[in-house]
mmCIF file of C-alpha atoms and ligand atoms in Angstrom:
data_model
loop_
_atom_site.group_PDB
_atom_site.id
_atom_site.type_symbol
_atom_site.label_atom_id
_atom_site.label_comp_id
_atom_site.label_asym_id
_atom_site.label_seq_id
_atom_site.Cartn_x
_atom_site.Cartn_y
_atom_site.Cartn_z
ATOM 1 C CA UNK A 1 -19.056 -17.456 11.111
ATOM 2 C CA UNK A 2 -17.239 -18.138 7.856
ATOM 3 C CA UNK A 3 -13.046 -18.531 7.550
ATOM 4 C CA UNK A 4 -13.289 -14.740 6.208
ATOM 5 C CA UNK A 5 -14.797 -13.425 8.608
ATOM 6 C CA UNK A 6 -13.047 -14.962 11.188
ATOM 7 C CA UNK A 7 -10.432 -12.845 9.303
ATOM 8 C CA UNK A 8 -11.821 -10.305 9.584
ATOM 9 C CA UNK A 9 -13.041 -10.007 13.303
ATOM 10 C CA UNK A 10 -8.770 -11.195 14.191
ATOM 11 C CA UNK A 11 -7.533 -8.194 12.233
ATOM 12 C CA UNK A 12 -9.993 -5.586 13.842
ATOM 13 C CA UNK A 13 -9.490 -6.766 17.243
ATOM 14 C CA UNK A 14 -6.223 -7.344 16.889
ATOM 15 C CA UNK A 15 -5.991 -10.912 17.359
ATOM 16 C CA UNK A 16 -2.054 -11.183 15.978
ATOM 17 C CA UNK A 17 -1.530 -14.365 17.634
ATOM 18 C CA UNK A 18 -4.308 -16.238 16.133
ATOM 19 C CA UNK A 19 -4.659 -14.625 12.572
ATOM 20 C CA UNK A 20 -1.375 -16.683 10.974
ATOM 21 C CA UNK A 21 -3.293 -20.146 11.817
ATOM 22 C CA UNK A 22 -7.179 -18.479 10.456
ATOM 23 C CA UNK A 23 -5.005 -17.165 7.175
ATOM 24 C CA UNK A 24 -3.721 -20.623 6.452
ATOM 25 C CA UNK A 25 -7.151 -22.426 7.855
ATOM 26 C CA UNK A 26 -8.870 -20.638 5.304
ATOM 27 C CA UNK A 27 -5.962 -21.235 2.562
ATOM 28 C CA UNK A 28 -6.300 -25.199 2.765
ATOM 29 C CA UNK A 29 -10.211 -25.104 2.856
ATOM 30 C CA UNK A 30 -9.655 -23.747 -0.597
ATOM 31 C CA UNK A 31 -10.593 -19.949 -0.023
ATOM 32 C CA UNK A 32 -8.691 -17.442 -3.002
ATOM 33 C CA UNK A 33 -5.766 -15.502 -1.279
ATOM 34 C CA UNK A 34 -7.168 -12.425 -3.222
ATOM 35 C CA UNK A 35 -10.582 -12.980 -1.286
ATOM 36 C CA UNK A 36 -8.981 -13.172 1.969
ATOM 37 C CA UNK A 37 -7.036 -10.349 0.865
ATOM 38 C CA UNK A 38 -9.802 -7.902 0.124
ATOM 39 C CA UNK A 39 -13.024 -9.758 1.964
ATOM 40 C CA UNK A 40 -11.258 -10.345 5.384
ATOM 41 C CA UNK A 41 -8.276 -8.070 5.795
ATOM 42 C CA UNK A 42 -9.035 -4.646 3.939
ATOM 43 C CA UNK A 43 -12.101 -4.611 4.829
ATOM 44 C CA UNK A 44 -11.321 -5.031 8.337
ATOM 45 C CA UNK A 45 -9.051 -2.045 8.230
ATOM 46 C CA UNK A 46 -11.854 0.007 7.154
ATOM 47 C CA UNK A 47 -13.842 -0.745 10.260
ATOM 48 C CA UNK A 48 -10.527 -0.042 11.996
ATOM 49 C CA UNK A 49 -10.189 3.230 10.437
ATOM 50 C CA UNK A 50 -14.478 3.919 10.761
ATOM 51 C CA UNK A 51 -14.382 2.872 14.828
ATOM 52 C CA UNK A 52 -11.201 5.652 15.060
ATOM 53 C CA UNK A 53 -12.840 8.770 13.600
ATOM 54 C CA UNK A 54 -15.708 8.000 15.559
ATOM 55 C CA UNK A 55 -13.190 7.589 18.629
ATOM 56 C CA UNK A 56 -14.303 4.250 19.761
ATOM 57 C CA UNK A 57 -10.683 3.198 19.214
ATOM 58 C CA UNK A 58 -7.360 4.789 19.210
ATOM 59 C CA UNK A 59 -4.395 4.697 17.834
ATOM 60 C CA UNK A 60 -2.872 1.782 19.286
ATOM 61 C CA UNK A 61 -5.624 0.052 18.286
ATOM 62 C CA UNK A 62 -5.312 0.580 15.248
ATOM 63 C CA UNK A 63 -1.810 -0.051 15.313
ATOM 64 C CA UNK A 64 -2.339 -3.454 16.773
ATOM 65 C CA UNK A 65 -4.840 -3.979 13.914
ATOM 66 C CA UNK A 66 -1.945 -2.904 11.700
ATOM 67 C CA UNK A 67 0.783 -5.412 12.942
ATOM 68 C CA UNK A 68 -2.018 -8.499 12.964
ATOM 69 C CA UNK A 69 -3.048 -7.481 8.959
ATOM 70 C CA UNK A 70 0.578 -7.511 8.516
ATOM 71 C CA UNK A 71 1.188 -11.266 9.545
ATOM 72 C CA UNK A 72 -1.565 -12.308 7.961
ATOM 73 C CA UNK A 73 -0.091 -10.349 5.077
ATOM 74 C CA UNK A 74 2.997 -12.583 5.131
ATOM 75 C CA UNK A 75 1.102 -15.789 5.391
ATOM 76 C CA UNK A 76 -0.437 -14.364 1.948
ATOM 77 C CA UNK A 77 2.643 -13.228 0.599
ATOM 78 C CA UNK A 78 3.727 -16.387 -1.467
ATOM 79 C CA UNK A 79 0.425 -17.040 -2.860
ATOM 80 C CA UNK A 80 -0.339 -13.113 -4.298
ATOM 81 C CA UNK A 81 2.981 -13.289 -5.795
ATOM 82 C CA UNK A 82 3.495 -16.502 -7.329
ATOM 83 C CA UNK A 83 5.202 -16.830 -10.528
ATOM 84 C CA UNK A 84 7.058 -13.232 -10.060
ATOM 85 C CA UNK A 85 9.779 -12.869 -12.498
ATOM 86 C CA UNK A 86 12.173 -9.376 -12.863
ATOM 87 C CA UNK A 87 12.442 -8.625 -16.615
ATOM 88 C CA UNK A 88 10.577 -5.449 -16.562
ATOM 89 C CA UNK A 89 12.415 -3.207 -15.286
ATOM 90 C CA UNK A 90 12.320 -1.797 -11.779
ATOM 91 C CA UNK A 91 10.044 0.195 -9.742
ATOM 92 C CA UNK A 92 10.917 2.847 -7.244
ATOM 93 C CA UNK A 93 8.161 2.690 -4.732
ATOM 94 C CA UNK A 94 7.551 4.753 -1.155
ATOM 95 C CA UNK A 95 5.051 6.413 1.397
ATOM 96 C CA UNK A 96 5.978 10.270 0.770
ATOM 97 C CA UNK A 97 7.467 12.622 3.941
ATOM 98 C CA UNK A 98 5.212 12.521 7.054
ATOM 99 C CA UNK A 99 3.609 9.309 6.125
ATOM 100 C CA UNK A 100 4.148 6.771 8.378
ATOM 101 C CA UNK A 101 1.341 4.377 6.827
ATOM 102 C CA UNK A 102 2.683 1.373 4.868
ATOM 103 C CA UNK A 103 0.370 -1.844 4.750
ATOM 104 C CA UNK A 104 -1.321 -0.397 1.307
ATOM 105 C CA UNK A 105 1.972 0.354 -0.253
ATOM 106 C CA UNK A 106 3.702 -2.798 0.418
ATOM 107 C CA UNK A 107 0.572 -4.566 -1.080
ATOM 108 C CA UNK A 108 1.011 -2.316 -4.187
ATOM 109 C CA UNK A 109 4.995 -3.483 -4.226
ATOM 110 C CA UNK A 110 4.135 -6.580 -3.776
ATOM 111 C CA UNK A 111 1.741 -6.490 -6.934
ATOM 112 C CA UNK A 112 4.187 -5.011 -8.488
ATOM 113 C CA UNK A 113 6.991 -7.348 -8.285
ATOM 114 C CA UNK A 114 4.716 -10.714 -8.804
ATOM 115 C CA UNK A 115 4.299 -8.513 -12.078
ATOM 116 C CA UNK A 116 7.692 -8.639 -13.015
ATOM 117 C CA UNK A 117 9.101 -5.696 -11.743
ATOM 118 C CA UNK A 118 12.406 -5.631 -9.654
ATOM 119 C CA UNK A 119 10.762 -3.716 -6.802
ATOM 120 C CA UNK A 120 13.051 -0.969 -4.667
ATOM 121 C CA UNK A 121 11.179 -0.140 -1.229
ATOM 122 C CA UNK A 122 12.000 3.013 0.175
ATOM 123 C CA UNK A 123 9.863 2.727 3.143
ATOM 124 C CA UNK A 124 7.703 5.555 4.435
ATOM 125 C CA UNK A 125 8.044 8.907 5.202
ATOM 126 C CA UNK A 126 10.581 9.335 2.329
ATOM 127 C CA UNK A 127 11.855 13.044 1.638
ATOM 128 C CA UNK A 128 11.621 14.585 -2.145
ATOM 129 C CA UNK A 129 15.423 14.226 -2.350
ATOM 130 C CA UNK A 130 15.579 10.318 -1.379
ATOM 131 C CA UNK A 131 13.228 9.515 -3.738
ATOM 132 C CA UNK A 132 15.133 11.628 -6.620
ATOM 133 C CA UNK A 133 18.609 10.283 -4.885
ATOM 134 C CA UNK A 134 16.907 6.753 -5.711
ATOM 135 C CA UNK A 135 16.144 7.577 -9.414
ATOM 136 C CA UNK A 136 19.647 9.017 -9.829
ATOM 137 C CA UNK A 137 21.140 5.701 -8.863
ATOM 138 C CA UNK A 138 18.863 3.354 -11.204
ATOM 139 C CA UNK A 139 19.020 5.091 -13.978
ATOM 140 C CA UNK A 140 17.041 2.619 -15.758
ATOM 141 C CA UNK A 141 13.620 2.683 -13.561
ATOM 142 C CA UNK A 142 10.582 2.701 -15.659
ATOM 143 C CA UNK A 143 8.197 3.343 -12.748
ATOM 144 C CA UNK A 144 7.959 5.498 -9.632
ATOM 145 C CA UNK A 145 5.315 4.434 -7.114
ATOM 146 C CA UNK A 146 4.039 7.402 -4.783
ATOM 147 C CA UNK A 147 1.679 6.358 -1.978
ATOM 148 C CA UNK A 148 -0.039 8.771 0.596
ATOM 149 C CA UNK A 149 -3.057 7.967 3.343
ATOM 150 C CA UNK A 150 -3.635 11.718 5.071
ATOM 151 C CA UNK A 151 -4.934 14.004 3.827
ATOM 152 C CA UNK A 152 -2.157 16.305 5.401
ATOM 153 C CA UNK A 153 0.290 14.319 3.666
ATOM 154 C CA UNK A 154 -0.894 14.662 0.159
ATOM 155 C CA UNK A 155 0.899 18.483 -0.051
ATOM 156 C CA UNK A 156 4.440 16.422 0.351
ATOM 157 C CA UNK A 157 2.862 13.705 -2.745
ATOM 158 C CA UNK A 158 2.267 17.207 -4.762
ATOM 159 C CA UNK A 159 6.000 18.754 -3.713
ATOM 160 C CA UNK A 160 7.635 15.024 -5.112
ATOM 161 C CA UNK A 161 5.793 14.464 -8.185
ATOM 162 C CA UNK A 162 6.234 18.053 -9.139
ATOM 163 C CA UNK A 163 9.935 17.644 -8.373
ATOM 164 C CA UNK A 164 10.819 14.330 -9.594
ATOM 165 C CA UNK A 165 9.103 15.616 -12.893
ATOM 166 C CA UNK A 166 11.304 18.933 -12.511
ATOM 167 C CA UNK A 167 14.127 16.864 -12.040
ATOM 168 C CA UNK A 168 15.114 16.289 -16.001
ATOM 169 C CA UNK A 169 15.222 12.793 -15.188
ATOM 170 C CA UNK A 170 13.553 10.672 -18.096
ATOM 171 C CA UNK A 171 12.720 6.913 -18.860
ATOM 172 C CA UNK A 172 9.858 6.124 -16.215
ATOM 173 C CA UNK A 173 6.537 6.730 -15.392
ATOM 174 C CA UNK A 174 5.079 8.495 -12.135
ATOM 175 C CA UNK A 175 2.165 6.429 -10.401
ATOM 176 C CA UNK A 176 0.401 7.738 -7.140
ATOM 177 C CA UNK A 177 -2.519 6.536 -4.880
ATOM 178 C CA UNK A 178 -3.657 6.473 -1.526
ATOM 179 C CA UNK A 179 -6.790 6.071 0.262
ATOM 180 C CA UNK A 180 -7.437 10.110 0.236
ATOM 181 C CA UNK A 181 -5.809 10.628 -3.226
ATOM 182 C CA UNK A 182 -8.148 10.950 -6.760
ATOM 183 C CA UNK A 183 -7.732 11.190 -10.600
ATOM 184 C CA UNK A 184 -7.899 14.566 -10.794
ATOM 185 C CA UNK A 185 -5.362 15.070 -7.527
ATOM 186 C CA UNK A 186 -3.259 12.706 -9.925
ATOM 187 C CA UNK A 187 -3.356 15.019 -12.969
ATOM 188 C CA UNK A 188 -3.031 18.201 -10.956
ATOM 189 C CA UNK A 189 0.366 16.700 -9.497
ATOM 190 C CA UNK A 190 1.191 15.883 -13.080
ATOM 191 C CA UNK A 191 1.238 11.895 -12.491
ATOM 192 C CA UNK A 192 1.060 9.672 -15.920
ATOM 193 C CA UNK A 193 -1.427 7.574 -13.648
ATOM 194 C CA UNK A 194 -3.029 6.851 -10.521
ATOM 195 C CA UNK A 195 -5.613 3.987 -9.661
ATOM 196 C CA UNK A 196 -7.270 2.721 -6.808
ATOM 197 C CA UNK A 197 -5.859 -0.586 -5.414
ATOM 198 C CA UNK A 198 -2.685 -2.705 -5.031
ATOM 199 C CA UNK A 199 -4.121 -5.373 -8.222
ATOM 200 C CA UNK A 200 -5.005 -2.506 -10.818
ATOM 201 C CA UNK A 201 -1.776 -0.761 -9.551
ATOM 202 C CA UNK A 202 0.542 -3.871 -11.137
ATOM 203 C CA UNK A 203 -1.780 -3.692 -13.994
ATOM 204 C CA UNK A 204 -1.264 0.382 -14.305
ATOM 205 C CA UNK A 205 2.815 -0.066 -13.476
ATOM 206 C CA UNK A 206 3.021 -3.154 -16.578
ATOM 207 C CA UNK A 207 0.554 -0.574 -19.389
ATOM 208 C CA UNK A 208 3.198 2.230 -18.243
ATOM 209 C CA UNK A 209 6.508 0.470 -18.793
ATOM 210 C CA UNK A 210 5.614 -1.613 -21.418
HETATM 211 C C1 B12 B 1 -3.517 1.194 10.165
HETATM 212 C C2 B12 B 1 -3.666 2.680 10.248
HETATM 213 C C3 B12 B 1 -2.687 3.395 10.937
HETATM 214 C C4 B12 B 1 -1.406 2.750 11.481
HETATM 215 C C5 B12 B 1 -0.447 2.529 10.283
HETATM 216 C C6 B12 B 1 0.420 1.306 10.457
HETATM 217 C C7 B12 B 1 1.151 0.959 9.178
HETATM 218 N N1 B12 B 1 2.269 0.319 9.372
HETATM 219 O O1 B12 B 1 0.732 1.238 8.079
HETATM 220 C C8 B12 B 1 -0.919 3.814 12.511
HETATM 221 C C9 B12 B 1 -1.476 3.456 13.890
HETATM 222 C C10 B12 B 1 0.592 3.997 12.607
HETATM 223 C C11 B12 B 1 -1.653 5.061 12.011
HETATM 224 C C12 B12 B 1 -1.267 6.333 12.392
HETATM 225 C C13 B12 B 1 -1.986 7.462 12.057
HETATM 226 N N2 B12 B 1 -3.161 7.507 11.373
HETATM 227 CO CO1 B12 B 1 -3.912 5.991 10.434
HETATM 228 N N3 B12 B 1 -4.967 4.622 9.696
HETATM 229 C C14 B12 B 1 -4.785 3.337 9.638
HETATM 230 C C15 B12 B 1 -6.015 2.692 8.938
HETATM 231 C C16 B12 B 1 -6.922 2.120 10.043
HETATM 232 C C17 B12 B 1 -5.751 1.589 7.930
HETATM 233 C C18 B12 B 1 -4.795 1.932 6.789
HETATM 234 C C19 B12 B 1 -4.538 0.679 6.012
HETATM 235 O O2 B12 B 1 -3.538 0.010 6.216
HETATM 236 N N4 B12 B 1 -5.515 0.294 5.150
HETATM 237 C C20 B12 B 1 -5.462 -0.960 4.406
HETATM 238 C C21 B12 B 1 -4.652 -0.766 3.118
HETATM 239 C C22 B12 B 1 -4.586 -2.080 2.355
HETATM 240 O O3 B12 B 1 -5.311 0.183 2.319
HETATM 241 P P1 B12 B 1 -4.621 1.508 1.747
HETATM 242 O O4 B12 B 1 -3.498 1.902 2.632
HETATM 243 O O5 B12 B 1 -5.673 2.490 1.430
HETATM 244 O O6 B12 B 1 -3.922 1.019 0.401
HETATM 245 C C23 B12 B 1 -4.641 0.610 -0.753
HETATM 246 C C24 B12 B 1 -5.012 1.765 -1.713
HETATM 247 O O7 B12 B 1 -5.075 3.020 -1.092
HETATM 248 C C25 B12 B 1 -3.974 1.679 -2.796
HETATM 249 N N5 B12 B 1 -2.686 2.363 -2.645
HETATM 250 C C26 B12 B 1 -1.961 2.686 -1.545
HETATM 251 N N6 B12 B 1 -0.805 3.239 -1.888
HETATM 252 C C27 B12 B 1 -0.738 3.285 -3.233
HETATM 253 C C28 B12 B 1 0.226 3.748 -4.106
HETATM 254 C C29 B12 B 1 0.019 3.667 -5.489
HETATM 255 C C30 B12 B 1 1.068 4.166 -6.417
HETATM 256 C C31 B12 B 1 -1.207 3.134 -5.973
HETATM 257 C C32 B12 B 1 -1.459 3.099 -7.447
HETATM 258 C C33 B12 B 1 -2.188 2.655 -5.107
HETATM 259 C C34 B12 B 1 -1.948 2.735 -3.737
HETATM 260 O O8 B12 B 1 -3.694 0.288 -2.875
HETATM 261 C C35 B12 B 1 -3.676 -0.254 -1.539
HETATM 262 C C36 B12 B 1 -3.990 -1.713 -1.580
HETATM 263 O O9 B12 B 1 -5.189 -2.019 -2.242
HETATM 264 C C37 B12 B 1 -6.627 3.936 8.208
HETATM 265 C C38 B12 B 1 -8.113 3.851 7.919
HETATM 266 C C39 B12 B 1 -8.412 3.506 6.478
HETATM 267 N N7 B12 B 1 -9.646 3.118 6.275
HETATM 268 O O10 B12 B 1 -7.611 3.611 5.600
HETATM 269 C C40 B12 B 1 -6.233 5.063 9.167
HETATM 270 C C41 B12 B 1 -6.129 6.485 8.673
HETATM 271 C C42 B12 B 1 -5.438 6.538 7.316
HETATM 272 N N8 B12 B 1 -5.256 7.098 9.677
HETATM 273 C C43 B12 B 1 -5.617 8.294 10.004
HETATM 274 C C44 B12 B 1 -4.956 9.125 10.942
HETATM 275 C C45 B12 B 1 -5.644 10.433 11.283
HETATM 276 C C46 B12 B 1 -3.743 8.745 11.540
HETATM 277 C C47 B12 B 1 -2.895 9.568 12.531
HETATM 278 C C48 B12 B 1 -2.768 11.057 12.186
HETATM 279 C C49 B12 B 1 -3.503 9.323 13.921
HETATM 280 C C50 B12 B 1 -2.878 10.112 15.059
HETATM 281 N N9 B12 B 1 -3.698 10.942 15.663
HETATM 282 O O11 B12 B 1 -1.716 9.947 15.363
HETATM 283 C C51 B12 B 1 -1.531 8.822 12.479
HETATM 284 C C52 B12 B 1 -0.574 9.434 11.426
HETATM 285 C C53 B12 B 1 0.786 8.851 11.486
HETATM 286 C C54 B12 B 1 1.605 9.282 10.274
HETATM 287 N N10 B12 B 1 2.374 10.344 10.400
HETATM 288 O O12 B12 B 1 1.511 8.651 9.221
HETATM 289 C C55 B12 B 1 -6.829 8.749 9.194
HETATM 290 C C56 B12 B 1 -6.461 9.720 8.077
HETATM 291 C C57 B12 B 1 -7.475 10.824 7.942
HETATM 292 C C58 B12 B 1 -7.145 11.704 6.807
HETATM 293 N N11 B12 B 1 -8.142 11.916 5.984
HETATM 294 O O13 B12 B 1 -6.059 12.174 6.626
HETATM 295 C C59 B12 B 1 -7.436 7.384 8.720
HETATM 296 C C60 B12 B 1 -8.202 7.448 7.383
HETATM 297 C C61 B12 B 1 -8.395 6.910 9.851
HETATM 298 C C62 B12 B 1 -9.644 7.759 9.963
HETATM 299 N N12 B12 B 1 -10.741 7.295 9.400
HETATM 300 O O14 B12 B 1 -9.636 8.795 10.543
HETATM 301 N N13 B12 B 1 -2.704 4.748 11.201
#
C-alpha cells in the first residue's frame, strides 16, 4: 500500500494517533503536500461521508475521522502555506449559523492567507449579525468568505449574503462554497464568486481583491 493511501485508510478509520508520523513519512519520501492533501485526506472524507449516508458509520465516526484529518492537517499546515505574506488586505471568513462543519473552511483560510491575505476566522455556526459586526470593525476587508456543508444550512448562506450585501457596506467581495453549494446557488444569493475547492478559492479571493 502506498504512503497515500496509508493516508488515507488512517483518516477513514480514524487512526489519529498514527496519521501525524504517515503525514510526515510520506513528506520526507518526497510526496507533494497538495497530493497528500487531496489524494489521501479529502478523499478519505468522502468515503467517510459515502459509509454515513449509507449508515455503515455514524456520527462519531465521522467525527473521529474529522479530528485525525485535522492533525494530519497541521502536520501539512507549514508546507501549503509557505511563503504567506499579508499585503492584500484581509479576509473575513466563517461556516454560516447551524454549521458546525469546519475542516473545508479552514483549508480555504488557510489558502487564503499563504495568498497574502490577513485571514480573520470566525469559526462556525456564525450568525448574519457577527459576520456584519466583523465587517463593521475592518472596514478595510476586501473579501468575505461564506462556507456551508448541509444542505439545511444553505437557507442561513442565502439570509447572510443577502444581508451583508443589504448592509451598505462597500470595498470587498462576497465568496461562498461548500460541498452542497453551486454557481448558480452563488448568483441567486448574489455572491461576486463561488468555486469549488480551498486552492481555486485563494486564486478566486486574489482575482477579487486585486
Ligand atoms: C466530517 C463531517 C462531519 C463532522 C464535522 C467535523 C468538523 N470539525 O468539520 C461532524 C461529525 C461534526 C459532522 C456532523 C454532521 N454532519 Co457531517 N460530514 C462530515 C463529512 C464526512 C466530511 C466533511 C469534510 O470535512 N470534508 C472534507 C473537506 C476538505 O471538504 P469540504 O468541507 O467540502 O470543503 C472543501 C470545498 O467544499 C470547498 N469549500 C468549503 N468551504 C468553502 C468556502 C468558500 C468560500 C469556498 C470558495 C470553498 C469552500 O473547499 C474545501 C477544501 O477543498 C461530510 C461528507 C462529505 N463528503 O463532505 C459529512 C456531511 C457534510 N455531513 C452530513 C450530515 C448529515 C451531518 C449531521 C447533520 C449528522 C447528524 N445526524 O448529526 C451533522 C450536522 C452538524 C452541524 N450542525 O453542522 C451530510 C450532509 C448532507 C446534506 N446534504 O446536507 C454529509 C454530506 C454526509 C453525508 N453524505 O450524508 N459531520
Amino acid at each position: 500500500m502506498s504512503k497515500i493511501d496509508e493516508i488515507a485508510q488512517a483518516v477513514e478509520t480514524g487512526k489519529s494517533k498514527l496519521i501525524e508520523g504517515l503525514v510526515n513519512e510520506a513528506l520526507s519520501g518526497g510526496e507533494d503536500p497538495l497530493k497528500i492533501l487531496n489524494d489521501g485526506m479529502i478523499k478519505a472524507m468522502g468515503n467517510v461521508g459515502e459509509k454515513f449516508q449509507k449508515s455503515e458509520i455514524f456520527v462519531p465516526e465521522m467525527l473521529v475521522a474529522a479530528r485525525t484529518m485535522k492533525k494530519g492537517v497541521e502536520v501539512l499546515k507549514p508546507k501549503l502555506a509557505a511563503g504567506a505574506t499579508t499585503s492584500l488586505g484581509k479576509c473575513i471568513i466563517g461556516t454560516v449559523h447551524g454549521d458546525l462543519h469546519d475542516i473545508g473552511k479552514n483549508l480555504v483560510a488557510l489558502m487564503i492567507e499563504s495568498a497574502g491575505f490577513e485571514v480573520i476566522d470566525l469559526g462556525v455556526d456564525v450568525t448574519t449579525e457577527a459576520f456584519i459586526t466583523a465587517l463593521k470593525a475592518n472596514p478595510d476587508t476586501k473579501v468575505v468568505a461564506l462556507s456551508a456543508l448541509l444542505t439545511t444550512t444553505m437557507p442561513a448562506m442565502k439570509d447572510t449574503a443577502v444581508a451583508i450585501k443589504a448592509s451598505g457596506l462597500k470595498g470587498f467581495k462576497l465568496i461562498v462554497g461548500g460541498a452542497p453549494i453551486t454557481e448558480d446557488f452563488a448568483k441567486q444569493v448574489g455572491a461576486d464568486g463561488y468555486t469549488t475547492d480551498a486552492a481555486s478559492a485563494a486564486v478566486l479571493a486574489k482575482k477579487l481583491a486585486g
